[in-house]
Amino acid sequence: MTSLLRLEAVSRAFGDRRVLKEVTFDVAPGRLTGFVGANGAGKTTTMRIVLGALAADSGTVSWGGAPLTRDVRRRFGYLPEERGLYPKMSVREQLVYLGRLHGRDADAVTRTVDALLDRLGLAERAGDKLEKLSLGNQQRAQIAAALAHEPELLVLDEPFSGLDPLAVDTVLAVLREHTERGVAVLFSSHQLDVVERLCDDLVIIGDGTIRAAGSREHLRQAYALPRYEIRVDGDAGWLRDQPGVTVVDLDGAYAVFDLADDADDQSVLRAALDRGPVRAFRPVTPSLAEIFREVVR
């Protein structure tokens, strides 16, 4: 996987408190990278270093293999956790204004903004002052502001805060359109179920240290237990007598069980088939929440 943005051994302290400790990870083009951690883990500090709002005490941040410069950062889009649009300015007017601050032509920015407002369901509210919008629509406007200049990298701090499930789907569709064009997206969120559904890659930070990083499927496999679920006809209680099997959950015909290191899942399946039809049999992969608890405890 080709890296576009790379942080390598980035550290940062505030006084005697070390907030980041040799943070290293990559963000690839055309992929949504979820960045998760508890409050105070270092997510926002990391994002601010990427954007140049803070300097690292040590380590490097590179873009396409070259040092990250101010001109490159002008091609980034940012959604801060502390929202910053003008409440008494119309939505469309300020989005065009913010897009032009990045040096784009007025006509090009206007076309981009109008398309974003339409895709985000804000076209009918384009002339309204921001303060007249609901909190969810204000959040959509903030996301449009991060996209107005067609950035090459999006850094989004809690982008789904205040959005209902339908709005999350709308925003995701817009982000996917951009990743399909090669845009890299780094986003943080406390909503682990949302991150699990949306991200291609995942970075977990705890106490200023990267605890796990990789593709969603790679991490699921890396932290998976030898755990399986089975559904049969009749009662599955016979599993308790199978060598190498530890039953975790049993509810009539349904069971979840762990295997000892030297146990064979196929032998369990054969034993089940000897007793009758098997309606379901599959490995159980850990959720993001389970992986998160495992690596940060």
Coordinates of N, CA and C in Angstrom, one line a residue, residues 184-286:
A184 N -6.8 11.3 0.1 CA -6.5 10.6 1.4 C -7.4 11.2 2.5
V185 N -8.0 10.4 3.3 CA -8.8 10.9 4.4 C -8.4 10.3 5.8
L186 N -8.1 11.2 6.7 CA -7.7 10.8 8.1 C -8.8 11.4 9.0
F187 N -9.6 10.5 9.7 CA -10.6 11.0 10.5 C -10.6 10.4 11.9
S188 N -10.9 11.2 12.9 CA -11.1 10.6 14.2 C -12.5 10.6 14.6
S189 N -12.8 9.7 15.5 CA -14.2 9.6 16.0 C -14.2 8.7 17.3
H190 N -15.1 9.1 18.2 CA -15.4 8.3 19.4 C -16.4 7.2 19.1
Q191 N -17.1 7.3 17.9 CA -18.1 6.3 17.6 C -17.5 5.1 16.9
L192 N -17.1 4.1 17.7 CA -16.3 3.0 17.2 C -17.1 2.2 16.2
D193 N -18.4 2.1 16.4 CA -19.3 1.3 15.5 C -19.3 2.0 14.1
V194 N -19.3 3.3 14.1 CA -19.3 4.1 12.9 C -17.9 3.9 12.2
V195 N -16.8 4.0 13.0 CA -15.5 3.9 12.4 C -15.3 2.5 11.8
E196 N -15.8 1.5 12.5 CA -15.7 0.1 12.0 C -16.4 -0.1 10.7
R197 N -17.5 0.6 10.5 CA -18.3 0.5 9.3 C -17.7 1.3 8.1
L198 N -17.0 2.4 8.4 CA -16.5 3.3 7.4 C -15.1 3.1 7.0
C199 N -14.2 2.8 7.9 CA -12.8 2.9 7.6 C -12.2 1.8 6.7
D200 N -11.2 2.1 5.9 CA -10.4 1.1 5.2 C -9.3 0.7 6.1
D201 N -8.6 1.7 6.7 CA -7.5 1.4 7.6 C -7.7 2.0 8.9
L202 N -7.0 1.6 9.9 CA -7.2 2.0 11.3 C -5.9 2.2 12.0
V203 N -5.9 3.3 12.8 CA -4.8 3.6 13.7 C -5.4 3.8 15.1
I204 N -4.8 3.1 16.0 CA -5.3 3.2 17.4 C -4.2 3.8 18.2
I205 N -4.5 4.8 19.0 CA -3.5 5.5 19.8 C -3.9 5.5 21.2
G206 N -3.0 5.2 22.1 CA -3.2 5.2 23.6 C -2.1 5.8 24.3
D207 N -2.4 6.8 25.1 CA -1.4 7.5 26.0 C -0.2 7.9 25.1
G208 N -0.5 8.5 23.9 CA 0.5 9.1 23.1 C 1.3 8.1 22.3
T209 N 0.9 6.8 22.3 CA 1.7 5.8 21.6 C 0.8 5.0 20.6
I210 N 1.3 4.8 19.4 CA 0.5 4.0 18.5 C 0.5 2.5 19.0
R211 N -0.7 2.0 19.2 CA -0.9 0.7 19.8 C -1.2 -0.4 18.7
A212 N -1.8 0.1 17.6 CA -2.1 -0.8 16.5 C -2.3 0.0 15.2
A213 N -2.0 -0.5 14.1 CA -2.2 0.2 12.8 C -2.2 -0.8 11.7
G214 N -3.1 -0.6 10.7 CA -3.2 -1.5 9.6 C -4.6 -1.5 9.0
S215 N -4.8 -2.3 8.0 CA -6.1 -2.3 7.4 C -7.1 -2.9 8.3
R216 N -8.4 -2.6 8.2 CA -9.4 -3.1 9.1 C -9.4 -4.7 9.1
E217 N -9.3 -5.3 8.0 CA -9.3 -6.7 7.9 C -8.0 -7.3 8.5
H218 N -6.9 -6.7 8.3 CA -5.7 -7.2 8.9 C -5.7 -7.2 10.4
L219 N -6.2 -6.1 11.0 CA -6.3 -6.0 12.4 C -7.3 -7.0 13.0
R220 N -8.4 -7.2 12.3 CA -9.4 -8.2 12.7 C -8.7 -9.6 12.8
Q221 N -8.0 -9.9 11.8 CA -7.3 -11.3 11.7 C -6.2 -11.4 12.8
A222 N -5.5 -10.3 12.9 CA -4.3 -10.3 13.8 C -4.8 -10.5 15.3
Y223 N -5.9 -9.9 15.6 CA -6.4 -10.0 17.0 C -7.5 -11.0 17.2
A224 N -7.8 -11.8 16.2 CA -8.8 -12.8 16.3 C -8.4 -13.9 17.2
L225 N -9.3 -14.4 18.1 CA -9.1 -15.6 18.9 C -9.6 -16.8 18.0
P226 N -9.1 -18.0 18.4 CA -9.6 -19.2 17.7 C -11.1 -19.5 18.2
R227 N -12.0 -18.6 17.8 CA -13.4 -18.6 18.3 C -14.3 -18.8 17.1
Y228 N -15.3 -19.6 17.4 CA -16.3 -20.0 16.3 C -17.7 -20.0 16.9
E229 N -18.6 -19.8 15.9 CA -20.0 -20.0 16.3 C -20.6 -21.0 15.4
I230 N -21.6 -21.7 16.0 CA -22.3 -22.8 15.3 C -23.8 -22.8 15.6
R231 N -24.6 -23.2 14.6 CA -26.0 -23.4 14.9 C -26.4 -24.7 14.2
V232 N -27.0 -25.6 15.0 CA -27.3 -26.9 14.6 C -28.8 -27.2 14.8
D233 N -29.3 -28.3 14.3 CA -30.6 -28.8 14.7 C -30.5 -29.5 16.0
G234 N -31.4 -29.2 17.0 CA -31.3 -29.8 18.3 C -30.4 -29.0 19.2
D235 N -30.0 -29.7 20.3 CA -29.2 -29.0 21.3 C -27.7 -29.1 21.0
A236 N -26.9 -28.1 21.3 CA -25.5 -28.1 21.0 C -24.7 -28.3 22.3
G237 N -25.3 -28.8 23.3 CA -24.6 -29.0 24.6 C -23.5 -30.1 24.5
W238 N -23.6 -30.9 23.5 CA -22.5 -32.0 23.3 C -21.1 -31.3 23.1
L239 N -21.1 -30.0 22.7 CA -19.8 -29.4 22.5 C -18.9 -29.4 23.7
R240 N -19.6 -29.4 24.9 CA -18.8 -29.4 26.2 C -17.9 -30.6 26.3
D241 N -18.3 -31.7 25.6 CA -17.5 -32.9 25.7 C -16.5 -33.1 24.6
Q242 N -16.4 -32.1 23.7 CA -15.4 -32.2 22.6 C -14.0 -31.8 23.1
P243 N -13.0 -32.6 22.7 CA -11.6 -32.3 23.1 C -11.2 -30.9 22.6
G244 N -10.5 -30.1 23.4 CA -10.0 -28.8 23.0 C -11.0 -27.7 22.8
V245 N -12.3 -28.0 23.2 CA -13.3 -27.0 23.1 C -13.7 -26.4 24.4
T246 N -13.8 -25.1 24.4 CA -14.3 -24.3 25.6 C -15.5 -23.6 25.2
V247 N -16.7 -23.9 25.7 CA -17.9 -23.2 25.3 C -18.0 -21.9 26.0
V248 N -18.2 -20.8 25.2 CA -18.3 -19.5 25.7 C -19.7 -19.1 25.9
D249 N -20.6 -19.5 25.0 CA -22.0 -19.2 25.1 C -22.8 -20.3 24.5
L250 N -23.9 -20.7 25.2 CA -24.7 -21.8 24.7 C -26.2 -21.4 24.9
D251 N -26.9 -21.5 23.8 CA -28.4 -21.2 23.9 C -29.1 -22.2 22.9
G252 N -29.3 -23.4 23.5 CA -30.0 -24.4 22.7 C -29.2 -24.9 21.5
A253 N -29.7 -24.5 20.3 CA -29.0 -25.0 19.1 C -27.9 -24.1 18.7
Y254 N -27.7 -23.0 19.4 CA -26.6 -22.0 19.0 C -25.5 -22.0 20.1
A255 N -24.3 -22.0 19.7 CA -23.2 -22.0 20.6 C -22.0 -21.2 20.0
V256 N -21.2 -20.5 20.9 CA -20.0 -19.9 20.6 C -18.9 -20.6 21.4
F257 N -17.8 -21.0 20.8 CA -16.8 -21.8 21.5 C -15.4 -21.4 21.1
D258 N -14.4 -21.5 22.0 CA -13.0 -21.3 21.7 C -12.3 -22.7 21.5
L259 N -11.3 -22.7 20.7 CA -10.5 -23.9 20.5 C -9.1 -23.8 21.1
A260 N -8.7 -24.9 21.7 CA -7.3 -24.9 22.2 C -6.3 -24.8 21.0
D261 N -5.1 -24.5 21.2 CA -4.2 -24.2 20.1 C -4.0 -25.4 19.1
D262 N -4.1 -26.6 19.7 CA -3.9 -27.7 18.8 C -5.2 -28.4 18.4
A263 N -6.3 -27.7 18.7 CA -7.6 -28.3 18.3 C -7.9 -28.0 16.8
D264 N -8.8 -28.7 16.2 CA -9.1 -28.6 14.8 C -10.6 -28.2 14.6
D265 N -10.8 -27.1 14.0 CA -12.2 -26.7 13.8 C -13.0 -27.6 12.9
Q266 N -12.3 -28.3 12.0 CA -12.9 -29.2 11.1 C -13.4 -30.5 11.8
S267 N -12.7 -30.9 12.9 CA -13.1 -32.0 13.6 C -14.4 -31.7 14.4
V268 N -14.5 -30.5 14.8 CA -15.8 -30.1 15.5 C -16.9 -30.1 14.5
L269 N -16.6 -29.6 13.3 CA -17.7 -29.5 12.3 C -18.1 -31.0 11.9
R270 N -17.1 -31.9 11.8 CA -17.5 -33.3 11.4 C -18.3 -33.9 12.5
A271 N -18.0 -33.6 13.8 CA -18.7 -34.1 14.9 C -20.2 -33.6 14.9
A272 N -20.3 -32.3 14.5 CA -21.6 -31.7 14.4 C -22.4 -32.4 13.3
L273 N -21.8 -32.6 12.2 CA -22.5 -33.2 11.0 C -22.9 -34.6 11.3
D274 N -22.1 -35.3 12.1 CA -22.5 -36.7 12.5 C -23.8 -36.7 13.3
R275 N -24.1 -35.6 13.9 CA -25.3 -35.5 14.8 C -26.5 -35.0 14.0
G276 N -26.3 -34.4 12.8 CA -27.4 -33.9 12.1 C -27.0 -32.6 11.3
P277 N -28.0 -31.9 10.7 CA -27.7 -30.8 9.9 C -27.0 -29.6 10.7
V278 N -26.1 -29.0 10.0 CA -25.4 -27.8 10.6 C -25.9 -26.6 9.8
R279 N -26.6 -25.7 10.5 CA -27.2 -24.5 9.8 C -26.2 -23.3 9.6
A280 N -25.2 -23.2 10.5 CA -24.2 -22.2 10.4 C -23.0 -22.6 11.2
F281 N -21.8 -22.2 10.6 CA -20.6 -22.5 11.2 C -19.5 -21.5 10.7
R282 N -19.0 -20.7 11.5 CA -18.0 -19.7 11.0 C -17.2 -19.2 12.1
P283 N -16.0 -18.7 11.8 CA -15.1 -18.0 12.8 C -15.7 -16.7 13.2
V284 N -15.5 -16.4 14.5 CA -16.0 -15.1 15.0 C -14.8 -14.1 15.0
T285 N -15.0 -13.0 14.2 CA -13.9 -12.0 14.2 C -14.2 -10.9 15.2
P286 N -13.2 -10.3 15.8 CA -13.4 -9.3 16.9 C -13.9 -8.0 16.3

